[in-house]
Amino acid sequence: MRYPNLFAPITLNKLTIRNRIISTAHAEVYAENGLPGERYIRYYEEKAKGGLGLAICGGSSSVSQDSPQGWWKSVDLSHDRVIEPLARLAATMHKHGAKIMIQATHMGRRSNYHGEHWPHLVTPSGVREPVHRGNAKVIEPHEMARIVRDFAAAARRVKQAGMDGIEISAAHQHLIDQFWSPRTNKRTDAYGGSLENRMRFGMEVLAAVRAEVGPDFCVGMRMCGDEFHEDGLSHDMLKEIAQELEKSGLIDFLSVIGSGADTHNTLVNCMPPMALPPEPFVHLANGIKSAVSLPVMHAQSIRDPVQAERILAAGMCDLVGMTRAHIADPHLVMKIRDGREDQIKQCVGANYCIDRQYNGLDVLCVQNAATSREEHMPHLVEKTAGRVRKVVVVGAGPAGLEAARVARERGHEVVLFEKNAEVGGQIMLAAKAPQREQMAGIVRWFDMETKRLGVDRRLGVAADAAAILAERPDIVVLATGGSSHTGQVARWGAAEGISVSSWDILSGRVAPGKTVLVYDGVSTQAGAGVADFLASRGSLVEIVTPDVKVADDVGGTTFPIFYRRMYAQGVVMTPNYWLDSVHREGDKCIAVLRNEYTEELEEREVDQVVIENGIVPNEGLYWELKERSANLGETDIETLYAAKPQPSLAQALNPGQFLLFRVGDCISMHNIHGAIYDALRLCKDF
């Protein structure tokens, strides 16, 4: 076996897990009124079918009503009504040989009061948390006693549901580690001061949980390996805490993560994006493991089997969490087991999943549109039971690649036209930005899969209507993408070459200037990425946006990376200004800015103005083919949104007739996930 350590079973207390690969607790944002519903269960079931050993679900599942769920919509463990749906989840996982636990916590200050019940949040010393903006009262002894009872009651419910264990959270600055940390615990009573006192509340929680579930039920604790704050918990302090936890005899495993999470800058460490190196905090897990004999789990940016096997073989931890890796590909373990590693849809660390969660949106994968939509979107595309058709796809960006892949998986004859010499479309531009190179991994998988499946790929061919019709297609899917939208305002001077687009810079068509103003009209990763690209090549850069902050539409675990880099390189960030006009004065560009709130004008004298303003659809082919198509280019949205086949697929076509559809940015500007989802939900029924 190539991966003997990965596939070695392990026993925690009385619980035997079939392999060492786990999915660790994360907020899915799928729970319905605090309960795991069908979508939630199907999401975890897919991982179990894919061979996963253990899933710990329900990141930040609340044990108390004054720990509101907030926008992450996790499971509510504070009521008996959770028992039945948890039992269905457990039975489903067990049916496929996987084990299932749930994380239980009280968030303390790490929330906001304007959720359900409008509670007064509690924390050891009333210290506000920056990320969630949680203002909290100083917790009183009677409240501590109630919350201890709440933890025990939650554990009873979990055991009663037939779950395999419970993980108590003392990571990410939840209530227990708010007591642990000198950064948040300034108390002078029996719960503050010495380490023993600061650990007292957490020990009371664990003792109550253990008394409730008995000696044979698996109980673990998730903890930080280093808060990375001078006034917080150091690695040595946390090793000492781990030793005290082991001495107590109350827990069966530790799950160790790196970094605190109470500031925007530290939060990004907890779910490391592509800008951070692989497994950046495994040394912290190893440090904790060196101090205890308890089994140790670790999950942070472990994405491929060779990496995971090496970590286990080196004894750095006992179980590896490949959580985002399973969001990208829930069949990961099965593919490793079967020697199909090159078919794994590998996580690239785009953090689209986590960034959505921090915006209160359901967790989705940037490159896998079936994840969390298992009720109606397939991870494994089945062959059609109908006739084989000729499908022509135009454009090999993410939408076109997914359309070609899915149509070919259905068994159809597929021709893919792409005007460029390589596939990938705008993703390949996005990958040019510093520390964004791994975006190209999305394309790499599609590239390999379309080759493996035998798609007839015609690269470097700009298909026109005649070339498409010459293929005598039954179905034409247009995925022609868009073009840089720099001409929205004539006064910007893009047509005259006074200003240039971010595409011009990233593609290398235009060299960076010495002093550059980047105007970002959409506040996504693209504007910050091109500013970083320019600064890293020596340009003096100011990035201007009409939004309230630079990169305003970039998620909470991604924008701090851009900010780190831009501040370090001296990029000037100017929000709340529109680009009014651009003109030349001699060899200089004069950018005129208009303040959003005062209407006052300011000028900037620079060598170059670079505009990132999104895209406009490339729709010429659509209008040329529309009247010739049998369905007049119509996509029926009622059936599309219901995940049902297009009605036009059932109509008989005369010789020479074809159906016409379009997906992705050639309709309107979406993101990568939107483009892929467009293609999957349409083509799965071809």
PDB file of N, CA and C in Angstrom, residues 560-637:
ATOM      1  N   PRO A 560      -7.411  40.039   4.319  1.00  0.00           N
ATOM      2  CA  PRO A 560      -6.229  40.345   5.134  1.00  0.00           C
ATOM      3  C   PRO A 560      -4.903  40.017   4.453  1.00  0.00           C
ATOM      4  N   ILE A 561      -4.913  39.011   3.582  1.00  0.00           N
ATOM      5  CA  ILE A 561      -3.684  38.687   2.839  1.00  0.00           C
ATOM      6  C   ILE A 561      -3.322  39.838   1.910  1.00  0.00           C
ATOM      7  N   PHE A 562      -4.318  40.340   1.170  1.00  0.00           N
ATOM      8  CA  PHE A 562      -4.055  41.483   0.305  1.00  0.00           C
ATOM      9  C   PHE A 562      -3.581  42.689   1.125  1.00  0.00           C
ATOM     10  N   TYR A 563      -4.209  42.919   2.269  1.00  0.00           N
ATOM     11  CA  TYR A 563      -3.826  44.062   3.098  1.00  0.00           C
ATOM     12  C   TYR A 563      -2.405  43.905   3.625  1.00  0.00           C
ATOM     13  N   ARG A 564      -2.061  42.713   4.064  1.00  0.00           N
ATOM     14  CA  ARG A 564      -0.689  42.475   4.527  1.00  0.00           C
ATOM     15  C   ARG A 564       0.307  42.871   3.448  1.00  0.00           C
ATOM     16  N   ARG A 565       0.037  42.400   2.237  1.00  0.00           N
ATOM     17  CA  ARG A 565       0.981  42.616   1.141  1.00  0.00           C
ATOM     18  C   ARG A 565       0.989  44.081   0.693  1.00  0.00           C
ATOM     19  N   MET A 566      -0.183  44.688   0.586  1.00  0.00           N
ATOM     20  CA  MET A 566      -0.232  46.067   0.096  1.00  0.00           C
ATOM     21  C   MET A 566       0.379  47.039   1.106  1.00  0.00           C
ATOM     22  N   TYR A 567       0.090  46.866   2.375  1.00  0.00           N
ATOM     23  CA  TYR A 567       0.713  47.729   3.383  1.00  0.00           C
ATOM     24  C   TYR A 567       2.231  47.552   3.381  1.00  0.00           C
ATOM     25  N   ALA A 568       2.682  46.302   3.270  1.00  0.00           N
ATOM     26  CA  ALA A 568       4.126  46.040   3.304  1.00  0.00           C
ATOM     27  C   ALA A 568       4.844  46.669   2.121  1.00  0.00           C
ATOM     28  N   GLN A 569       4.139  46.832   0.987  1.00  0.00           N
ATOM     29  CA  GLN A 569       4.763  47.382  -0.218  1.00  0.00           C
ATOM     30  C   GLN A 569       4.447  48.868  -0.414  1.00  0.00           C
ATOM     31  N   GLY A 570       3.814  49.478   0.559  1.00  0.00           N
ATOM     32  CA  GLY A 570       3.548  50.910   0.487  1.00  0.00           C
ATOM     33  C   GLY A 570       2.443  51.304  -0.454  1.00  0.00           C
ATOM     34  N   VAL A 571       1.550  50.370  -0.788  1.00  0.00           N
ATOM     35  CA  VAL A 571       0.416  50.718  -1.643  1.00  0.00           C
ATOM     36  C   VAL A 571      -0.527  51.642  -0.868  1.00  0.00           C
ATOM     37  N   VAL A 572      -0.897  52.745  -1.475  1.00  0.00           N
ATOM     38  CA  VAL A 572      -1.839  53.685  -0.865  1.00  0.00           C
ATOM     39  C   VAL A 572      -3.250  53.215  -1.191  1.00  0.00           C
ATOM     40  N   MET A 573      -4.077  53.059  -0.163  1.00  0.00           N
ATOM     41  CA  MET A 573      -5.455  52.595  -0.360  1.00  0.00           C
ATOM     42  C   MET A 573      -6.418  53.763  -0.140  1.00  0.00           C
ATOM     43  N   THR A 574      -7.185  54.076  -1.175  1.00  0.00           N
ATOM     44  CA  THR A 574      -8.070  55.243  -1.136  1.00  0.00           C
ATOM     45  C   THR A 574      -9.494  54.812  -1.457  1.00  0.00           C
ATOM     46  N   PRO A 575     -10.324  54.584  -0.425  1.00  0.00           N
ATOM     47  CA  PRO A 575     -11.725  54.260  -0.681  1.00  0.00           C
ATOM     48  C   PRO A 575     -12.563  55.521  -0.849  1.00  0.00           C
ATOM     49  N   ASN A 576     -13.802  55.345  -1.277  1.00  0.00           N
ATOM     50  CA  ASN A 576     -14.816  56.411  -1.344  1.00  0.00           C
ATOM     51  C   ASN A 576     -14.564  57.438  -2.447  1.00  0.00           C
ATOM     52  N   TYR A 577     -13.840  57.049  -3.479  1.00  0.00           N
ATOM     53  CA  TYR A 577     -13.599  57.952  -4.609  1.00  0.00           C
ATOM     54  C   TYR A 577     -13.926  57.244  -5.925  1.00  0.00           C
ATOM     55  N   TRP A 578     -14.636  57.976  -6.785  1.00  0.00           N
ATOM     56  CA  TRP A 578     -14.907  57.520  -8.146  1.00  0.00           C
ATOM     57  C   TRP A 578     -13.830  58.064  -9.080  1.00  0.00           C
ATOM     58  N   LEU A 579     -13.581  57.314 -10.148  1.00  0.00           N
ATOM     59  CA  LEU A 579     -12.717  57.835 -11.208  1.00  0.00           C
ATOM     60  C   LEU A 579     -13.596  58.654 -12.150  1.00  0.00           C
ATOM     61  N   ASP A 580     -13.389  59.970 -12.158  1.00  0.00           N
ATOM     62  CA  ASP A 580     -14.225  60.862 -12.953  1.00  0.00           C
ATOM     63  C   ASP A 580     -13.757  60.915 -14.404  1.00  0.00           C
ATOM     64  N   SER A 581     -12.450  61.079 -14.591  1.00  0.00           N
ATOM     65  CA  SER A 581     -11.921  61.143 -15.956  1.00  0.00           C
ATOM     66  C   SER A 581     -10.416  60.931 -15.931  1.00  0.00           C
ATOM     67  N   VAL A 582      -9.876  60.639 -17.117  1.00  0.00           N
ATOM     68  CA  VAL A 582      -8.425  60.489 -17.294  1.00  0.00           C
ATOM     69  C   VAL A 582      -8.034  61.227 -18.567  1.00  0.00           C
ATOM     70  N   HIS A 583      -6.986  62.047 -18.496  1.00  0.00           N
ATOM     71  CA  HIS A 583      -6.488  62.704 -19.700  1.00  0.00           C
ATOM     72  C   HIS A 583      -4.970  62.826 -19.615  1.00  0.00           C
ATOM     73  N   ARG A 584      -4.375  63.154 -20.738  1.00  0.00           N
ATOM     74  CA  ARG A 584      -2.919  63.294 -20.789  1.00  0.00           C
ATOM     75  C   ARG A 584      -2.517  64.759 -20.659  1.00  0.00           C
ATOM     76  N   GLU A 585      -1.413  64.980 -19.986  1.00  0.00           N
ATOM     77  CA  GLU A 585      -0.711  66.261 -19.991  1.00  0.00           C
ATOM     78  C   GLU A 585       0.760  65.940 -20.210  1.00  0.00           C
ATOM     79  N   GLY A 586       1.198  66.102 -21.452  1.00  0.00           N
ATOM     80  CA  GLY A 586       2.556  65.700 -21.806  1.00  0.00           C
ATOM     81  C   GLY A 586       2.673  64.200 -21.746  1.00  0.00           C
ATOM     82  N   ASP A 587       3.676  63.709 -21.014  1.00  0.00           N
ATOM     83  CA  ASP A 587       3.861  62.261 -20.921  1.00  0.00           C
ATOM     84  C   ASP A 587       3.211  61.683 -19.663  1.00  0.00           C
ATOM     85  N   LYS A 588       2.412  62.472 -18.987  1.00  0.00           N
ATOM     86  CA  LYS A 588       1.769  62.024 -17.758  1.00  0.00           C
ATOM     87  C   LYS A 588       0.267  61.791 -17.969  1.00  0.00           C
ATOM     88  N   CYS A 589      -0.284  60.898 -17.140  1.00  0.00           N
ATOM     89  CA  CYS A 589      -1.727  60.704 -17.086  1.00  0.00           C
ATOM     90  C   CYS A 589      -2.260  61.464 -15.875  1.00  0.00           C
ATOM     91  N   ILE A 590      -3.320  62.195 -16.085  1.00  0.00           N
ATOM     92  CA  ILE A 590      -3.968  62.909 -14.992  1.00  0.00           C
ATOM     93  C   ILE A 590      -5.302  62.214 -14.708  1.00  0.00           C
ATOM     94  N   ALA A 591      -5.385  61.608 -13.535  1.00  0.00           N
ATOM     95  CA  ALA A 591      -6.625  60.961 -13.108  1.00  0.00           C
ATOM     96  C   ALA A 591      -7.384  61.922 -12.206  1.00  0.00           C
ATOM     97  N   VAL A 592      -8.627  62.192 -12.553  1.00  0.00           N
ATOM     98  CA  VAL A 592      -9.472  63.078 -11.758  1.00  0.00           C
ATOM     99  C   VAL A 592     -10.422  62.205 -10.943  1.00  0.00           C
ATOM    100  N   LEU A 593     -10.372  62.350  -9.623  1.00  0.00           N
ATOM    101  CA  LEU A 593     -11.185  61.554  -8.708  1.00  0.00           C
ATOM    102  C   LEU A 593     -12.294  62.407  -8.109  1.00  0.00           C
ATOM    103  N   ARG A 594     -13.441  61.779  -7.872  1.00  0.00           N
ATOM    104  CA  ARG A 594     -14.580  62.482  -7.285  1.00  0.00           C
ATOM    105  C   ARG A 594     -14.965  61.787  -5.978  1.00  0.00           C
ATOM    106  N   ASN A 595     -14.996  62.533  -4.880  1.00  0.00           N
ATOM    107  CA  ASN A 595     -15.365  61.976  -3.587  1.00  0.00           C
ATOM    108  C   ASN A 595     -16.837  61.578  -3.575  1.00  0.00           C
ATOM    109  N   GLU A 596     -17.111  60.383  -3.093  1.00  0.00           N
ATOM    110  CA  GLU A 596     -18.472  59.854  -3.044  1.00  0.00           C
ATOM    111  C   GLU A 596     -19.399  60.730  -2.212  1.00  0.00           C
ATOM    112  N   TYR A 597     -18.886  61.360  -1.181  1.00  0.00           N
ATOM    113  CA  TYR A 597     -19.746  62.024  -0.206  1.00  0.00           C
ATOM    114  C   TYR A 597     -19.745  63.553  -0.306  1.00  0.00           C
ATOM    115  N   THR A 598     -18.637  64.115  -0.790  1.00  0.00           N
ATOM    116  CA  THR A 598     -18.589  65.580  -0.882  1.00  0.00           C
ATOM    117  C   THR A 598     -18.671  66.084  -2.308  1.00  0.00           C
ATOM    118  N   GLU A 599     -18.480  65.170  -3.278  1.00  0.00           N
ATOM    119  CA  GLU A 599     -18.460  65.544  -4.697  1.00  0.00           C
ATOM    120  C   GLU A 599     -17.232  66.375  -5.060  1.00  0.00           C
ATOM    121  N   GLU A 600     -16.312  66.576  -4.141  1.00  0.00           N
ATOM    122  CA  GLU A 600     -15.111  67.343  -4.447  1.00  0.00           C
ATOM    123  C   GLU A 600     -14.186  66.537  -5.360  1.00  0.00           C
ATOM    124  N   LEU A 601     -13.467  67.257  -6.241  1.00  0.00           N
ATOM    125  CA  LEU A 601     -12.561  66.624  -7.191  1.00  0.00           C
ATOM    126  C   LEU A 601     -11.124  66.725  -6.707  1.00  0.00           C
ATOM    127  N   GLU A 602     -10.355  65.673  -6.980  1.00  0.00           N
ATOM    128  CA  GLU A 602      -8.919  65.667  -6.715  1.00  0.00           C
ATOM    129  C   GLU A 602      -8.216  65.133  -7.948  1.00  0.00           C
ATOM    130  N   GLU A 603      -6.976  65.502  -8.128  1.00  0.00           N
ATOM    131  CA  GLU A 603      -6.203  65.007  -9.269  1.00  0.00           C
ATOM    132  C   GLU A 603      -5.012  64.189  -8.787  1.00  0.00           C
ATOM    133  N   ARG A 604      -4.648  63.179  -9.628  1.00  0.00           N
ATOM    134  CA  ARG A 604      -3.434  62.419  -9.409  1.00  0.00           C
ATOM    135  C   ARG A 604      -2.616  62.460 -10.699  1.00  0.00           C
ATOM    136  N   GLU A 605      -1.344  62.803 -10.596  1.00  0.00           N
ATOM    137  CA  GLU A 605      -0.447  62.766 -11.751  1.00  0.00           C
ATOM    138  C   GLU A 605       0.370  61.482 -11.671  1.00  0.00           C
ATOM    139  N   VAL A 606       0.171  60.592 -12.651  1.00  0.00           N
ATOM    140  CA  VAL A 606       0.827  59.280 -12.630  1.00  0.00           C
ATOM    141  C   VAL A 606       1.330  58.933 -14.029  1.00  0.00           C
ATOM    142  N   ASP A 607       2.130  57.894 -14.095  1.00  0.00           N
ATOM    143  CA  ASP A 607       2.593  57.393 -15.396  1.00  0.00           C
ATOM    144  C   ASP A 607       1.545  56.515 -16.071  1.00  0.00           C
ATOM    145  N   GLN A 608       0.696  55.905 -15.240  1.00  0.00           N
ATOM    146  CA  GLN A 608      -0.212  54.898 -15.794  1.00  0.00           C
ATOM    147  C   GLN A 608      -1.478  54.809 -14.945  1.00  0.00           C
ATOM    148  N   VAL A 609      -2.628  54.657 -15.619  1.00  0.00           N
ATOM    149  CA  VAL A 609      -3.894  54.375 -14.952  1.00  0.00           C
ATOM    150  C   VAL A 609      -4.350  52.987 -15.397  1.00  0.00           C
ATOM    151  N   VAL A 610      -4.571  52.131 -14.418  1.00  0.00           N
ATOM    152  CA  VAL A 610      -5.011  50.756 -14.686  1.00  0.00           C
ATOM    153  C   VAL A 610      -6.427  50.601 -14.143  1.00  0.00           C
ATOM    154  N   ILE A 611      -7.334  50.114 -14.980  1.00  0.00           N
ATOM    155  CA  ILE A 611      -8.743  50.015 -14.601  1.00  0.00           C
ATOM    156  C   ILE A 611      -9.158  48.554 -14.472  1.00  0.00           C
ATOM    157  N   GLU A 612      -9.756  48.237 -13.327  1.00  0.00           N
ATOM    158  CA  GLU A 612     -10.423  46.938 -13.127  1.00  0.00           C
ATOM    159  C   GLU A 612     -11.892  47.240 -12.864  1.00  0.00           C
ATOM    160  N   ASN A 613     -12.714  46.924 -13.864  1.00  0.00           N
ATOM    161  CA  ASN A 613     -14.134  47.284 -13.777  1.00  0.00           C
ATOM    162  C   ASN A 613     -15.029  46.119 -14.185  1.00  0.00           C
ATOM    163  N   GLY A 614     -14.532  44.884 -13.932  1.00  0.00           N
ATOM    164  CA  GLY A 614     -15.329  43.725 -14.289  1.00  0.00           C
ATOM    165  C   GLY A 614     -15.321  43.449 -15.779  1.00  0.00           C
ATOM    166  N   ILE A 615     -16.352  42.753 -16.256  1.00  0.00           N
ATOM    167  CA  ILE A 615     -16.389  42.344 -17.664  1.00  0.00           C
ATOM    168  C   ILE A 615     -17.735  42.684 -18.293  1.00  0.00           C
ATOM    169  N   VAL A 616     -17.725  42.708 -19.630  1.00  0.00           N
ATOM    170  CA  VAL A 616     -18.964  42.745 -20.412  1.00  0.00           C
ATOM    171  C   VAL A 616     -19.029  41.448 -21.214  1.00  0.00           C
ATOM    172  N   PRO A 617     -20.223  40.882 -21.401  1.00  0.00           N
ATOM    173  CA  PRO A 617     -20.336  39.578 -22.062  1.00  0.00           C
ATOM    174  C   PRO A 617     -19.867  39.604 -23.515  1.00  0.00           C
ATOM    175  N   ASN A 618     -19.223  38.529 -23.923  1.00  0.00           N
ATOM    176  CA  ASN A 618     -18.947  38.274 -25.342  1.00  0.00           C
ATOM    177  C   ASN A 618     -20.160  37.534 -25.902  1.00  0.00           C
ATOM    178  N   GLU A 619     -21.093  38.250 -26.491  1.00  0.00           N
ATOM    179  CA  GLU A 619     -22.365  37.652 -26.867  1.00  0.00           C
ATOM    180  C   GLU A 619     -22.644  37.692 -28.372  1.00  0.00           C
ATOM    181  N   GLY A 620     -21.620  38.053 -29.152  1.00  0.00           N
ATOM    182  CA  GLY A 620     -21.842  38.153 -30.595  1.00  0.00           C
ATOM    183  C   GLY A 620     -22.284  36.846 -31.221  1.00  0.00           C
ATOM    184  N   LEU A 621     -21.618  35.731 -30.858  1.00  0.00           N
ATOM    185  CA  LEU A 621     -21.989  34.430 -31.418  1.00  0.00           C
ATOM    186  C   LEU A 621     -23.415  34.043 -31.047  1.00  0.00           C
ATOM    187  N   TYR A 622     -23.800  34.382 -29.841  1.00  0.00           N
ATOM    188  CA  TYR A 622     -25.159  34.047 -29.392  1.00  0.00           C
ATOM    189  C   TYR A 622     -26.193  34.702 -30.300  1.00  0.00           C
ATOM    190  N   TRP A 623     -26.029  35.976 -30.548  1.00  0.00           N
ATOM    191  CA  TRP A 623     -27.013  36.669 -31.380  1.00  0.00           C
ATOM    192  C   TRP A 623     -26.964  36.185 -32.824  1.00  0.00           C
ATOM    193  N   GLU A 624     -25.812  35.740 -33.265  1.00  0.00           N
ATOM    194  CA  GLU A 624     -25.688  35.229 -34.633  1.00  0.00           C
ATOM    195  C   GLU A 624     -26.385  33.879 -34.797  1.00  0.00           C
ATOM    196  N   LEU A 625     -26.337  33.052 -33.737  1.00  0.00           N
ATOM    197  CA  LEU A 625     -26.890  31.700 -33.823  1.00  0.00           C
ATOM    198  C   LEU A 625     -28.315  31.591 -33.302  1.00  0.00           C
ATOM    199  N   LYS A 626     -28.751  32.564 -32.543  1.00  0.00           N
ATOM    200  CA  LYS A 626     -30.030  32.480 -31.836  1.00  0.00           C
ATOM    201  C   LYS A 626     -31.200  32.128 -32.758  1.00  0.00           C
ATOM    202  N   GLU A 627     -31.359  32.871 -33.851  1.00  0.00           N
ATOM    203  CA  GLU A 627     -32.511  32.659 -34.730  1.00  0.00           C
ATOM    204  C   GLU A 627     -32.422  31.341 -35.489  1.00  0.00           C
ATOM    205  N   ARG A 628     -31.222  30.782 -35.590  1.00  0.00           N
ATOM    206  CA  ARG A 628     -31.068  29.513 -36.311  1.00  0.00           C
ATOM    207  C   ARG A 628     -31.342  28.313 -35.412  1.00  0.00           C
ATOM    208  N   SER A 629     -31.381  28.517 -34.110  1.00  0.00           N
ATOM    209  CA  SER A 629     -31.521  27.402 -33.180  1.00  0.00           C
ATOM    210  C   SER A 629     -32.980  27.015 -32.996  1.00  0.00           C
ATOM    211  N   ALA A 630     -33.210  25.738 -32.652  1.00  0.00           N
ATOM    212  CA  ALA A 630     -34.574  25.234 -32.502  1.00  0.00           C
ATOM    213  C   ALA A 630     -35.269  25.819 -31.283  1.00  0.00           C
ATOM    214  N   ASN A 631     -34.512  26.157 -30.273  1.00  0.00           N
ATOM    215  CA  ASN A 631     -35.109  26.717 -29.044  1.00  0.00           C
ATOM    216  C   ASN A 631     -34.923  28.221 -28.937  1.00  0.00           C
ATOM    217  N   LEU A 632     -34.442  28.838 -30.031  1.00  0.00           N
ATOM    218  CA  LEU A 632     -34.190  30.280 -30.068  1.00  0.00           C
ATOM    219  C   LEU A 632     -33.293  30.734 -28.910  1.00  0.00           C
ATOM    220  N   GLY A 633     -32.385  29.858 -28.534  1.00  0.00           N
ATOM    221  CA  GLY A 633     -31.403  30.201 -27.502  1.00  0.00           C
ATOM    222  C   GLY A 633     -31.951  30.278 -26.098  1.00  0.00           C
ATOM    223  N   GLU A 634     -33.181  29.809 -25.895  1.00  0.00           N
ATOM    224  CA  GLU A 634     -33.806  29.982 -24.581  1.00  0.00           C
ATOM    225  C   GLU A 634     -33.379  28.892 -23.605  1.00  0.00           C
ATOM    226  N   THR A 635     -32.986  29.313 -22.423  1.00  0.00           N
ATOM    227  CA  THR A 635     -32.823  28.406 -21.288  1.00  0.00           C
ATOM    228  C   THR A 635     -34.013  28.634 -20.375  1.00  0.00           C
ATOM    229  N   ASP A 636     -34.802  27.594 -20.164  1.00  0.00           N
ATOM    230  CA  ASP A 636     -35.991  27.713 -19.330  1.00  0.00           C
ATOM    231  C   ASP A 636     -35.555  27.758 -17.870  1.00  0.00           C
ATOM    232  N   ILE A 637     -35.733  28.928 -17.232  1.00  0.00           N
ATOM    233  CA  ILE A 637     -35.182  29.079 -15.887  1.00  0.00           C
ATOM    234  C   ILE A 637     -35.999  28.317 -14.839  1.00  0.00           C
TER     235      ILE A 637
END
